[in-house]
Amino acid sequence: MTSIFQHLERAAAGDRVSLHSVLSALRFNADGLIPAIAQQHDTGEVLMMAWMNRESLSETLATGRVCYWSRSRGKLWRKGESSGQHQQLRSMALDCDGDTLLLAVDQTGPACHSGRRSCFYIALEQDEAHITSSPMIDPDTLYGGTDGQR
Amino acid sequence: MTSIFQHLERAAAGDRVSLHSVLSALRFNADGLIPAIAQQHDTGEVLMMAWMNRESLSETLATGRVCYWSRSRGKLWRKGESSGQHQQLRSMALDCDGDTLLLAVDQTGPACHSGRRSCFYIALEQDEAHITSSPMIDPDTLYGGTDGQR
C-alpha cells in the first residue's frame, strides 16, 4: 500500500492536501508521541526539542500557542505556563515520512529551563566537551524555586 | 543523585568538561538511540532528523562524516553512502537533559530522500496542509531506481 507520504514525495511546491488526511497518517511512536523541534523563526536558532501527542498538536494548531506533552509530568505542557517564557507558533512543518515536526516559533526569553536561550549548549568535540552559553536569567527567578517546572 | 546535566545547568560559557563524562551519561532511549537534528551550518535550515546509537555517534565525532543508525535497515547509515549526498560535520551540541543532539553540518545537495534540500516540506496549518518545496533532483537519479536507499 502506498502511504500519503510516499504520494507527497512527488508533489510540487504549492500543492494542497487535506489536513485531515495528513494528521490521520501521522506516525506517532509506541507512546503516542511525535518529536517536535522548535526553531526561532527569524534567527534560525534551534531552541529545543520536545514531544507532542495528538491532543497537544491539535491545541497548538488551533490556538497558535505551542503546547507539548510533558513525558516527566505525564500531562499537557503549555510552554511558558509556569516560567512565562511562551512560544508563539509562526508555522509548522512535518517531515517526509510523517514522524517529526518542525515548529517555527517566536520564543519569549529563554527556551531552556536552565535560563538559556537554547537547550543545545553542551558542545561535543573529538576530545572534549564545553559549554557554549551562560544562562540569560537565573532559573530560580524563572520558576520561583520550583525546579523542573517549565 | 545529581546528574552531570544538572551540574552543567549552572556552568558558564567556556567551561570545559571531559567528553567521557558527558558521553557516558547520554540518555539513549530503550532502543539505544538518541535523536539527532541536522541543521545546515551557514543558512540555519533544519534539514532532517534521524537517530544515532553510541557507535554511529563515536564514528561521527572521529571522522567528521555524519553517520546515523538506520532504524528501517537496522544498520549504520553513513549519510550519502548510496546517494552521494554527504553531510560533513561542522559542530555538535547536546541538549540540557542529555537526550537530543543538534548537528551543524555542511550538506551536499538534497538531504531528503525525495530529492529536496530539507525533509520538512509538508506545512500544517489550521485548516489545510500544503507542500512548500519541489524536489531539486529526481530521486530516481539519486538512487538509480533503488527506492528507500539514502
PDB file of C-alpha atoms in Angstrom:
ATOM      1  CA  MET A   1       0.000   0.000   0.000  1.00  0.00           C
ATOM      2  CA  THR A   2       1.290   3.462  -0.858  1.00  0.00           C
ATOM      3  CA  SER A   3       1.099   5.867   2.069  1.00  0.00           C
ATOM      4  CA  ILE A   4       0.124   9.504   1.706  1.00  0.00           C
ATOM      5  CA  PHE A   5       3.760  10.370   2.472  1.00  0.00           C
ATOM      6  CA  GLN A   6       5.058   8.310  -0.449  1.00  0.00           C
ATOM      7  CA  HIS A   7       2.451  10.033  -2.618  1.00  0.00           C
ATOM      8  CA  LEU A   8       3.561  13.505  -1.457  1.00  0.00           C
ATOM      9  CA  GLU A   9       7.220  12.813  -2.300  1.00  0.00           C
ATOM     10  CA  ARG A  10       6.329  13.560  -5.919  1.00  0.00           C
ATOM     11  CA  ALA A  11       4.219  16.658  -5.138  1.00  0.00           C
ATOM     12  CA  ALA A  12       5.308  20.137  -6.199  1.00  0.00           C
ATOM     13  CA  ALA A  13       5.589  23.328  -4.170  1.00  0.00           C
ATOM     14  CA  GLY A  14       2.131  24.824  -3.669  1.00  0.00           C
ATOM     15  CA  ASP A  15       0.215  21.540  -3.948  1.00  0.00           C
ATOM     16  CA  ARG A  16      -2.514  21.295  -1.325  1.00  0.00           C
ATOM     17  CA  VAL A  17      -3.835  18.325   0.590  1.00  0.00           C
ATOM     18  CA  SER A  18      -6.462  17.939   3.287  1.00  0.00           C
ATOM     19  CA  LEU A  19      -5.171  18.453   6.805  1.00  0.00           C
ATOM     20  CA  HIS A  20      -7.227  15.508   7.996  1.00  0.00           C
ATOM     21  CA  SER A  21      -5.570  13.088   5.568  1.00  0.00           C
ATOM     22  CA  VAL A  22      -2.124  14.139   6.805  1.00  0.00           C
ATOM     23  CA  LEU A  23      -2.962  14.190  10.520  1.00  0.00           C
ATOM     24  CA  SER A  24      -4.629  10.794  10.384  1.00  0.00           C
ATOM     25  CA  ALA A  25      -1.466   9.298   8.836  1.00  0.00           C
ATOM     26  CA  LEU A  26       0.971  10.835  11.350  1.00  0.00           C
ATOM     27  CA  ARG A  27       3.418   8.264  12.675  1.00  0.00           C
ATOM     28  CA  PHE A  28       3.333   8.606  16.454  1.00  0.00           C
ATOM     29  CA  ASN A  29       5.695   6.336  18.408  1.00  0.00           C
ATOM     30  CA  ALA A  30       4.576   3.485  20.679  1.00  0.00           C
ATOM     31  CA  ASP A  31       3.790   6.039  23.428  1.00  0.00           C
ATOM     32  CA  GLY A  32       1.590   8.077  21.072  1.00  0.00           C
ATOM     33  CA  LEU A  33       4.192  10.844  20.769  1.00  0.00           C
ATOM     34  CA  ILE A  34       5.986  12.622  17.943  1.00  0.00           C
ATOM     35  CA  PRO A  35       9.164  14.707  18.333  1.00  0.00           C
ATOM     36  CA  ALA A  36       8.792  18.453  17.745  1.00  0.00           C
ATOM     37  CA  ILE A  37      11.811  20.664  17.060  1.00  0.00           C
ATOM     38  CA  ALA A  38      11.347  24.353  17.927  1.00  0.00           C
ATOM     39  CA  GLN A  39      13.304  26.868  15.850  1.00  0.00           C
ATOM     40  CA  GLN A  40      13.265  30.650  16.341  1.00  0.00           C
ATOM     41  CA  HIS A  41      11.525  31.855  13.176  1.00  0.00           C
ATOM     42  CA  ASP A  42      13.748  34.865  12.372  1.00  0.00           C
ATOM     43  CA  THR A  43      17.234  33.868  13.566  1.00  0.00           C
ATOM     44  CA  GLY A  44      17.057  30.166  12.680  1.00  0.00           C
ATOM     45  CA  GLU A  45      18.383  29.149  16.100  1.00  0.00           C
ATOM     46  CA  VAL A  46      17.239  25.680  17.147  1.00  0.00           C
ATOM     47  CA  LEU A  47      15.884  26.213  20.665  1.00  0.00           C
ATOM     48  CA  MET A  48      14.773  22.814  21.929  1.00  0.00           C
ATOM     49  CA  MET A  49      13.189  19.505  21.071  1.00  0.00           C
ATOM     50  CA  ALA A  50      10.174  18.179  22.935  1.00  0.00           C
ATOM     51  CA  TRP A  51       7.280  15.806  22.274  1.00  0.00           C
ATOM     52  CA  MET A  52       3.644  16.199  21.222  1.00  0.00           C
ATOM     53  CA  ASN A  53       0.709  13.855  21.392  1.00  0.00           C
ATOM     54  CA  ARG A  54      -2.346  14.212  19.148  1.00  0.00           C
ATOM     55  CA  GLU A  55      -4.087  16.493  21.647  1.00  0.00           C
ATOM     56  CA  SER A  56      -1.179  18.888  22.133  1.00  0.00           C
ATOM     57  CA  LEU A  57      -0.661  19.086  18.370  1.00  0.00           C
ATOM     58  CA  SER A  58      -4.345  19.919  17.770  1.00  0.00           C
ATOM     59  CA  GLU A  59      -4.288  22.529  20.521  1.00  0.00           C
ATOM     60  CA  THR A  60      -1.135  24.131  19.106  1.00  0.00           C
ATOM     61  CA  LEU A  61      -2.636  24.380  15.603  1.00  0.00           C
ATOM     62  CA  ALA A  62      -5.913  25.751  16.991  1.00  0.00           C
ATOM     63  CA  THR A  63      -4.512  28.350  19.404  1.00  0.00           C
ATOM     64  CA  GLY A  64      -1.135  29.304  17.901  1.00  0.00           C
ATOM     65  CA  ARG A  65       0.436  28.850  21.364  1.00  0.00           C
ATOM     66  CA  VAL A  66       2.814  25.919  21.491  1.00  0.00           C
ATOM     67  CA  CYS A  67       1.688  23.051  23.706  1.00  0.00           C
ATOM     68  CA  TYR A  68       3.789  19.920  24.214  1.00  0.00           C
ATOM     69  CA  TRP A  69       3.268  16.688  26.107  1.00  0.00           C
ATOM     70  CA  SER A  70       5.475  16.517  29.196  1.00  0.00           C
ATOM     71  CA  ARG A  71       6.814  12.974  29.492  1.00  0.00           C
ATOM     72  CA  SER A  72       8.157  13.595  33.009  1.00  0.00           C
ATOM     73  CA  ARG A  73       4.902  15.069  34.318  1.00  0.00           C
ATOM     74  CA  GLY A  74       2.543  12.986  32.159  1.00  0.00           C
ATOM     75  CA  LYS A  75       0.370  15.916  31.127  1.00  0.00           C
ATOM     76  CA  LEU A  76      -0.073  18.698  28.591  1.00  0.00           C
ATOM     77  CA  TRP A  77       2.665  21.292  28.883  1.00  0.00           C
ATOM     78  CA  ARG A  78       1.663  24.717  27.638  1.00  0.00           C
ATOM     79  CA  LYS A  79       5.144  26.113  27.123  1.00  0.00           C
ATOM     80  CA  GLY A  80       5.672  29.037  29.472  1.00  0.00           C
ATOM     81  CA  GLU A  81       2.732  28.264  31.763  1.00  0.00           C
ATOM     82  CA  SER A  82       4.953  28.394  34.840  1.00  0.00           C
ATOM     83  CA  SER A  83       8.005  30.314  33.524  1.00  0.00           C
ATOM     84  CA  GLY A  84       6.182  32.933  31.438  1.00  0.00           C
ATOM     85  CA  GLN A  85       8.511  32.071  28.529  1.00  0.00           C
ATOM     86  CA  HIS A  86       5.873  31.340  25.874  1.00  0.00           C
ATOM     87  CA  GLN A  87       6.276  30.102  22.328  1.00  0.00           C
ATOM     88  CA  GLN A  88       4.046  31.635  19.692  1.00  0.00           C
ATOM     89  CA  LEU A  89       3.694  29.420  16.619  1.00  0.00           C
ATOM     90  CA  ARG A  90       4.605  31.007  13.288  1.00  0.00           C
ATOM     91  CA  SER A  91       4.424  27.888  11.131  1.00  0.00           C
ATOM     92  CA  MET A  92       4.657  24.118  11.419  1.00  0.00           C
ATOM     93  CA  ALA A  93       6.073  21.524   9.038  1.00  0.00           C
ATOM     94  CA  LEU A  94       6.002  17.743   9.004  1.00  0.00           C
ATOM     95  CA  ASP A  95       8.836  15.704   7.547  1.00  0.00           C
ATOM     96  CA  CYS A  96       8.857  13.365   4.535  1.00  0.00           C
ATOM     97  CA  ASP A  97       7.983  10.209   6.427  1.00  0.00           C
ATOM     98  CA  GLY A  98       5.478  11.779   8.795  1.00  0.00           C
ATOM     99  CA  ASP A  99       7.264  11.178  12.082  1.00  0.00           C
ATOM    100  CA  THR A 100       8.884  14.509  13.067  1.00  0.00           C
ATOM    101  CA  LEU A 101       7.571  18.078  13.374  1.00  0.00           C
ATOM    102  CA  LEU A 102       9.474  21.329  12.909  1.00  0.00           C
ATOM    103  CA  LEU A 103       7.919  24.396  14.547  1.00  0.00           C
ATOM    104  CA  ALA A 104       8.922  27.937  13.588  1.00  0.00           C
ATOM    105  CA  VAL A 105       8.209  29.889  16.768  1.00  0.00           C
ATOM    106  CA  ASP A 106       8.614  33.263  18.375  1.00  0.00           C
ATOM    107  CA  GLN A 107      10.176  32.480  21.749  1.00  0.00           C
ATOM    108  CA  THR A 108       9.837  34.898  24.665  1.00  0.00           C
ATOM    109  CA  GLY A 109      13.163  34.967  26.546  1.00  0.00           C
ATOM    110  CA  PRO A 110      14.929  31.692  27.269  1.00  0.00           C
ATOM    111  CA  ALA A 111      13.511  28.445  25.878  1.00  0.00           C
ATOM    112  CA  CYS A 112      15.602  26.327  28.246  1.00  0.00           C
ATOM    113  CA  HIS A 113      14.715  25.600  31.864  1.00  0.00           C
ATOM    114  CA  SER A 114      18.361  26.428  32.715  1.00  0.00           C
ATOM    115  CA  GLY A 115      17.660  30.059  31.778  1.00  0.00           C
ATOM    116  CA  ARG A 116      19.477  29.857  28.427  1.00  0.00           C
ATOM    117  CA  ARG A 117      18.012  30.856  25.096  1.00  0.00           C
ATOM    118  CA  SER A 118      18.579  27.363  23.614  1.00  0.00           C
ATOM    119  CA  CYS A 119      18.765  23.927  25.228  1.00  0.00           C
ATOM    120  CA  PHE A 120      21.714  22.959  22.991  1.00  0.00           C
ATOM    121  CA  TYR A 121      24.643  24.379  24.959  1.00  0.00           C
ATOM    122  CA  ILE A 122      26.928  21.368  25.523  1.00  0.00           C
ATOM    123  CA  ALA A 123      29.334  21.224  22.567  1.00  0.00           C
ATOM    124  CA  LEU A 124      30.829  17.797  21.862  1.00  0.00           C
ATOM    125  CA  GLU A 125      34.172  17.638  20.104  1.00  0.00           C
ATOM    126  CA  GLN A 126      36.643  14.858  19.314  1.00  0.00           C
ATOM    127  CA  ASP A 127      38.394  15.039  22.669  1.00  0.00           C
ATOM    128  CA  GLU A 128      36.410  17.305  24.978  1.00  0.00           C
ATOM    129  CA  ALA A 129      33.071  18.934  25.716  1.00  0.00           C
ATOM    130  CA  HIS A 130      32.470  22.564  26.596  1.00  0.00           C
ATOM    131  CA  ILE A 131      29.649  24.915  27.470  1.00  0.00           C
ATOM    132  CA  THR A 132      28.699  27.379  24.726  1.00  0.00           C
ATOM    133  CA  SER A 133      26.368  29.782  26.556  1.00  0.00           C
ATOM    134  CA  SER A 134      25.633  31.101  30.036  1.00  0.00           C
ATOM    135  CA  PRO A 135      22.117  31.490  31.455  1.00  0.00           C
ATOM    136  CA  MET A 136      20.305  34.729  30.425  1.00  0.00           C
ATOM    137  CA  ILE A 137      18.175  34.525  33.580  1.00  0.00           C
ATOM    138  CA  ASP A 138      18.717  32.739  36.879  1.00  0.00           C
ATOM    139  CA  PRO A 139      16.393  29.699  36.763  1.00  0.00           C
ATOM    140  CA  ASP A 140      15.397  30.388  40.387  1.00  0.00           C
ATOM    141  CA  THR A 141      13.871  33.638  39.117  1.00  0.00           C
ATOM    142  CA  LEU A 142      12.070  31.854  36.287  1.00  0.00           C
ATOM    143  CA  TYR A 143      10.384  29.286  38.488  1.00  0.00           C
ATOM    144  CA  GLY A 144      10.439  30.834  41.947  1.00  0.00           C
ATOM    145  CA  GLY A 145      12.491  27.928  43.239  1.00  0.00           C
ATOM    146  CA  THR A 146      10.270  25.140  41.870  1.00  0.00           C
ATOM    147  CA  ASP A 147      12.945  23.382  39.849  1.00  0.00           C
ATOM    148  CA  GLY A 148      11.882  21.356  36.878  1.00  0.00           C
ATOM    149  CA  GLN A 149       8.752  23.377  36.128  1.00  0.00           C
ATOM    150  CA  ARG A 150       8.843  24.974  32.731  1.00  0.00           C
TER     151      ARG A 150
ATOM    152  CA  MET B   1      21.740  11.937  42.946  1.00  0.00           C
ATOM    153  CA  THR B   2      22.697  14.970  40.890  1.00  0.00           C
ATOM    154  CA  SER B   3      23.420  14.125  37.257  1.00  0.00           C
ATOM    155  CA  ILE B   4      26.173  15.755  35.244  1.00  0.00           C
ATOM    156  CA  PHE B   5      23.450  17.550  33.285  1.00  0.00           C
ATOM    157  CA  GLN B   6      22.013  19.158  36.413  1.00  0.00           C
ATOM    158  CA  HIS B   7      25.543  20.178  37.345  1.00  0.00           C
ATOM    159  CA  LEU B   8      26.148  21.749  33.905  1.00  0.00           C
ATOM    160  CA  GLU B   9      22.965  23.863  34.128  1.00  0.00           C
ATOM    161  CA  ARG B  10      24.942  26.274  36.314  1.00  0.00           C
ATOM    162  CA  ALA B  11      28.068  26.245  34.148  1.00  0.00           C
ATOM    163  CA  ALA B  12      29.228  29.333  32.261  1.00  0.00           C
ATOM    164  CA  ALA B  13      30.159  29.740  28.602  1.00  0.00           C
ATOM    165  CA  GLY B  14      33.657  28.397  28.036  1.00  0.00           C
ATOM    166  CA  ASP B  15      33.624  25.891  30.919  1.00  0.00           C
ATOM    167  CA  ARG B  16      35.150  22.573  29.893  1.00  0.00           C
ATOM    168  CA  VAL B  17      34.264  19.044  30.914  1.00  0.00           C
ATOM    169  CA  SER B  18      35.616  15.657  29.924  1.00  0.00           C
ATOM    170  CA  LEU B  19      33.997  14.177  26.845  1.00  0.00           C
ATOM    171  CA  HIS B  20      33.891  10.775  28.502  1.00  0.00           C
ATOM    172  CA  SER B  21      31.836  12.051  31.446  1.00  0.00           C
ATOM    173  CA  VAL B  22      29.244  13.514  29.071  1.00  0.00           C
ATOM    174  CA  LEU B  23      29.120  10.571  26.665  1.00  0.00           C
ATOM    175  CA  SER B  24      28.775   8.055  29.461  1.00  0.00           C
ATOM    176  CA  ALA B  25      25.745   9.964  30.816  1.00  0.00           C
ATOM    177  CA  LEU B  26      23.946  10.288  27.454  1.00  0.00           C
ATOM    178  CA  ARG B  27      20.296   9.313  27.741  1.00  0.00           C
ATOM    179  CA  PHE B  28      19.668   6.865  24.909  1.00  0.00           C
ATOM    180  CA  ASN B  29      16.097   5.581  24.552  1.00  0.00           C
ATOM    181  CA  ALA B  30      15.024   1.975  25.184  1.00  0.00           C
ATOM    182  CA  ASP B  31      16.344   1.023  21.728  1.00  0.00           C
ATOM    183  CA  GLY B  32      19.752   2.541  22.487  1.00  0.00           C
ATOM    184  CA  LEU B  33      19.118   5.524  20.198  1.00  0.00           C
ATOM    185  CA  ILE B  34      19.212   9.314  20.526  1.00  0.00           C
ATOM    186  CA  PRO B  35      17.552  11.742  18.090  1.00  0.00           C
ATOM    187  CA  ALA B  36      19.938  13.895  16.026  1.00  0.00           C
ATOM    188  CA  ILE B  37      18.745  17.056  14.291  1.00  0.00           C
ATOM    189  CA  ALA B  38      20.823  18.143  11.272  1.00  0.00           C
ATOM    190  CA  GLN B  39      20.985  21.868  10.547  1.00  0.00           C
ATOM    191  CA  GLN B  40      22.854  23.468   7.642  1.00  0.00           C
ATOM    192  CA  HIS B  41      25.643  25.372   9.396  1.00  0.00           C
ATOM    193  CA  ASP B  42      25.527  28.600   7.389  1.00  0.00           C
ATOM    194  CA  THR B  43      21.878  29.079   6.430  1.00  0.00           C
ATOM    195  CA  GLY B  44      20.328  27.655   9.622  1.00  0.00           C
ATOM    196  CA  GLU B  45      17.906  25.499   7.630  1.00  0.00           C
ATOM    197  CA  VAL B  46      16.826  22.393   9.534  1.00  0.00           C
ATOM    198  CA  LEU B  47      17.414  19.580   7.058  1.00  0.00           C
ATOM    199  CA  MET B  48      16.287  16.376   8.767  1.00  0.00           C
ATOM    200  CA  MET B  49      16.087  14.436  11.993  1.00  0.00           C
ATOM    201  CA  ALA B  50      17.438  10.916  12.299  1.00  0.00           C
ATOM    202  CA  TRP B  51      18.782   8.646  15.050  1.00  0.00           C
ATOM    203  CA  MET B  52      22.206   7.710  16.334  1.00  0.00           C
ATOM    204  CA  ASN B  53      23.396   4.870  18.523  1.00  0.00           C
ATOM    205  CA  ARG B  54      26.624   5.001  20.527  1.00  0.00           C
ATOM    206  CA  GLU B  55      28.652   3.574  17.643  1.00  0.00           C
ATOM    207  CA  SER B  56      27.364   5.989  14.994  1.00  0.00           C
ATOM    208  CA  LEU B  57      27.921   8.937  17.349  1.00  0.00           C
ATOM    209  CA  SER B  58      31.512   7.872  18.047  1.00  0.00           C
ATOM    210  CA  GLU B  59      32.178   7.364  14.343  1.00  0.00           C
ATOM    211  CA  THR B  60      30.741  10.795  13.509  1.00  0.00           C
ATOM    212  CA  LEU B  61      32.926  12.533  16.108  1.00  0.00           C
ATOM    213  CA  ALA B  62      36.006  10.606  14.968  1.00  0.00           C
ATOM    214  CA  THR B  63      35.626  11.025  11.202  1.00  0.00           C
ATOM    215  CA  GLY B  64      33.660  14.275  10.823  1.00  0.00           C
ATOM    216  CA  ARG B  65      31.369  12.484   8.338  1.00  0.00           C
ATOM    217  CA  VAL B  66      27.852  12.116   9.717  1.00  0.00           C
ATOM    218  CA  CYS B  67      26.796   8.545  10.407  1.00  0.00           C
ATOM    219  CA  TYR B  68      23.312   7.665  11.702  1.00  0.00           C
ATOM    220  CA  TRP B  69      21.650   4.414  12.724  1.00  0.00           C
ATOM    221  CA  SER B  70      19.018   3.367  10.196  1.00  0.00           C
ATOM    222  CA  ARG B  71      16.033   2.025  12.104  1.00  0.00           C
ATOM    223  CA  SER B  72      14.430   0.619   8.940  1.00  0.00           C
ATOM    224  CA  ARG B  73      17.568  -1.191   7.758  1.00  0.00           C
ATOM    225  CA  GLY B  74      18.931  -1.994  11.235  1.00  0.00           C
ATOM    226  CA  LYS B  75      22.466  -0.888  10.454  1.00  0.00           C
ATOM    227  CA  LEU B  76      24.853   2.053  10.401  1.00  0.00           C
ATOM    228  CA  TRP B  77      23.874   4.598   7.801  1.00  0.00           C
ATOM    229  CA  ARG B  78      26.743   6.716   6.531  1.00  0.00           C
ATOM    230  CA  LYS B  79      24.729   9.572   5.154  1.00  0.00           C
ATOM    231  CA  GLY B  80      25.246   9.765   1.401  1.00  0.00           C
ATOM    232  CA  GLU B  81      26.762   6.299   1.028  1.00  0.00           C
ATOM    233  CA  SER B  82      24.279   5.416  -1.725  1.00  0.00           C
ATOM    234  CA  SER B  83      23.057   8.850  -2.828  1.00  0.00           C
ATOM    235  CA  GLY B  84      26.388  10.709  -2.740  1.00  0.00           C
ATOM    236  CA  GLN B  85      24.685  13.449  -0.674  1.00  0.00           C
ATOM    237  CA  HIS B  86      27.102  13.510   2.262  1.00  0.00           C
ATOM    238  CA  GLN B  87      26.946  15.508   5.468  1.00  0.00           C
ATOM    239  CA  GLN B  88      30.184  16.937   6.773  1.00  0.00           C
ATOM    240  CA  LEU B  89      30.057  17.708  10.493  1.00  0.00           C
ATOM    241  CA  ARG B  90      30.903  21.287  11.499  1.00  0.00           C
ATOM    242  CA  SER B  91      29.937  21.039  15.180  1.00  0.00           C
ATOM    243  CA  MET B  92      27.741  19.015  17.502  1.00  0.00           C
ATOM    244  CA  ALA B  93      25.768  20.036  20.591  1.00  0.00           C
ATOM    245  CA  LEU B  94      23.894  18.072  23.210  1.00  0.00           C
ATOM    246  CA  ASP B  95      20.846  19.475  24.955  1.00  0.00           C
ATOM    247  CA  CYS B  96      20.324  20.320  28.624  1.00  0.00           C
ATOM    248  CA  ASP B  97      18.972  16.936  29.677  1.00  0.00           C
ATOM    249  CA  GLY B  98      21.296  14.856  27.535  1.00  0.00           C
ATOM    250  CA  ASP B  99      18.749  13.210  25.260  1.00  0.00           C
ATOM    251  CA  THR B 100      18.908  15.091  21.928  1.00  0.00           C
ATOM    252  CA  LEU B 101      21.761  16.062  19.585  1.00  0.00           C
ATOM    253  CA  LEU B 102      21.974  19.043  17.250  1.00  0.00           C
ATOM    254  CA  LEU B 103      24.444  18.720  14.374  1.00  0.00           C
ATOM    255  CA  ALA B 104      25.674  21.702  12.393  1.00  0.00           C
ATOM    256  CA  VAL B 105      26.528  20.180   9.021  1.00  0.00           C
ATOM    257  CA  ASP B 106      27.554  21.053   5.520  1.00  0.00           C
ATOM    258  CA  GLN B 107      25.095  19.134   3.361  1.00  0.00           C
ATOM    259  CA  THR B 108      25.942  18.230  -0.234  1.00  0.00           C
ATOM    260  CA  GLY B 109      22.806  18.701  -2.359  1.00  0.00           C
ATOM    261  CA  PRO B 110      19.484  17.406  -1.036  1.00  0.00           C
ATOM    262  CA  ALA B 111      19.308  15.944   2.481  1.00  0.00           C
ATOM    263  CA  CYS B 112      15.933  14.313   1.789  1.00  0.00           C
ATOM    264  CA  HIS B 113      15.457  11.005   0.002  1.00  0.00           C
ATOM    265  CA  SER B 114      12.689  12.734  -2.018  1.00  0.00           C
ATOM    266  CA  GLY B 115      15.364  14.883  -3.672  1.00  0.00           C
ATOM    267  CA  ARG B 116      14.518  18.007  -1.639  1.00  0.00           C
ATOM    268  CA  ARG B 117      17.009  20.056   0.320  1.00  0.00           C
ATOM    269  CA  SER B 118      15.077  19.533   3.600  1.00  0.00           C
ATOM    270  CA  CYS B 119      12.792  16.754   4.796  1.00  0.00           C
ATOM    271  CA  PHE B 120      10.375  19.308   6.319  1.00  0.00           C
ATOM    272  CA  TYR B 121       8.239  20.208   3.296  1.00  0.00           C
ATOM    273  CA  ILE B 122       4.665  19.443   4.428  1.00  0.00           C
ATOM    274  CA  ALA B 123       3.292  22.626   6.017  1.00  0.00           C
ATOM    275  CA  LEU B 124       0.461  22.085   8.507  1.00  0.00           C
ATOM    276  CA  GLU B 125      -1.983  24.941   9.055  1.00  0.00           C
ATOM    277  CA  GLN B 126      -5.252  25.305  10.926  1.00  0.00           C
ATOM    278  CA  ASP B 127      -7.376  24.009   8.061  1.00  0.00           C
ATOM    279  CA  GLU B 128      -5.117  22.584   5.386  1.00  0.00           C
ATOM    280  CA  ALA B 129      -1.709  21.206   4.539  1.00  0.00           C
ATOM    281  CA  HIS B 130       0.459  22.175   1.599  1.00  0.00           C
ATOM    282  CA  ILE B 131       3.795  21.340   0.037  1.00  0.00           C
ATOM    283  CA  THR B 132       6.482  24.000   0.463  1.00  0.00           C
ATOM    284  CA  SER B 133       9.223  22.795  -1.909  1.00  0.00           C
ATOM    285  CA  SER B 134       9.716  20.720  -5.030  1.00  0.00           C
ATOM    286  CA  PRO B 135      12.484  18.145  -5.488  1.00  0.00           C
ATOM    287  CA  MET B 136      15.874  19.594  -6.567  1.00  0.00           C
ATOM    288  CA  ILE B 137      16.803  16.246  -8.108  1.00  0.00           C
ATOM    289  CA  ASP B 138      14.677  13.336  -9.303  1.00  0.00           C
ATOM    290  CA  PRO B 139      15.058  10.648  -6.610  1.00  0.00           C
ATOM    291  CA  ASP B 140      15.386   8.018  -9.346  1.00  0.00           C
ATOM    292  CA  THR B 141      18.601   9.786 -10.359  1.00  0.00           C
ATOM    293  CA  LEU B 142      19.838   9.868  -6.748  1.00  0.00           C
ATOM    294  CA  TYR B 143      19.382   6.181  -6.126  1.00  0.00           C
ATOM    295  CA  GLY B 144      19.389   4.655  -9.602  1.00  0.00           C
ATOM    296  CA  GLY B 145      15.881   3.320  -9.010  1.00  0.00           C
ATOM    297  CA  THR B 146      16.590   1.663  -5.654  1.00  0.00           C
ATOM    298  CA  ASP B 147      13.911   3.473  -3.659  1.00  0.00           C
ATOM    299  CA  GLY B 148      14.454   3.885   0.011  1.00  0.00           C
ATOM    300  CA  GLN B 149      18.247   3.838  -0.114  1.00  0.00           C
ATOM    301  CA  ARG B 150      19.775   7.012   1.165  1.00  0.00           C
TER     302      ARG B 150
END
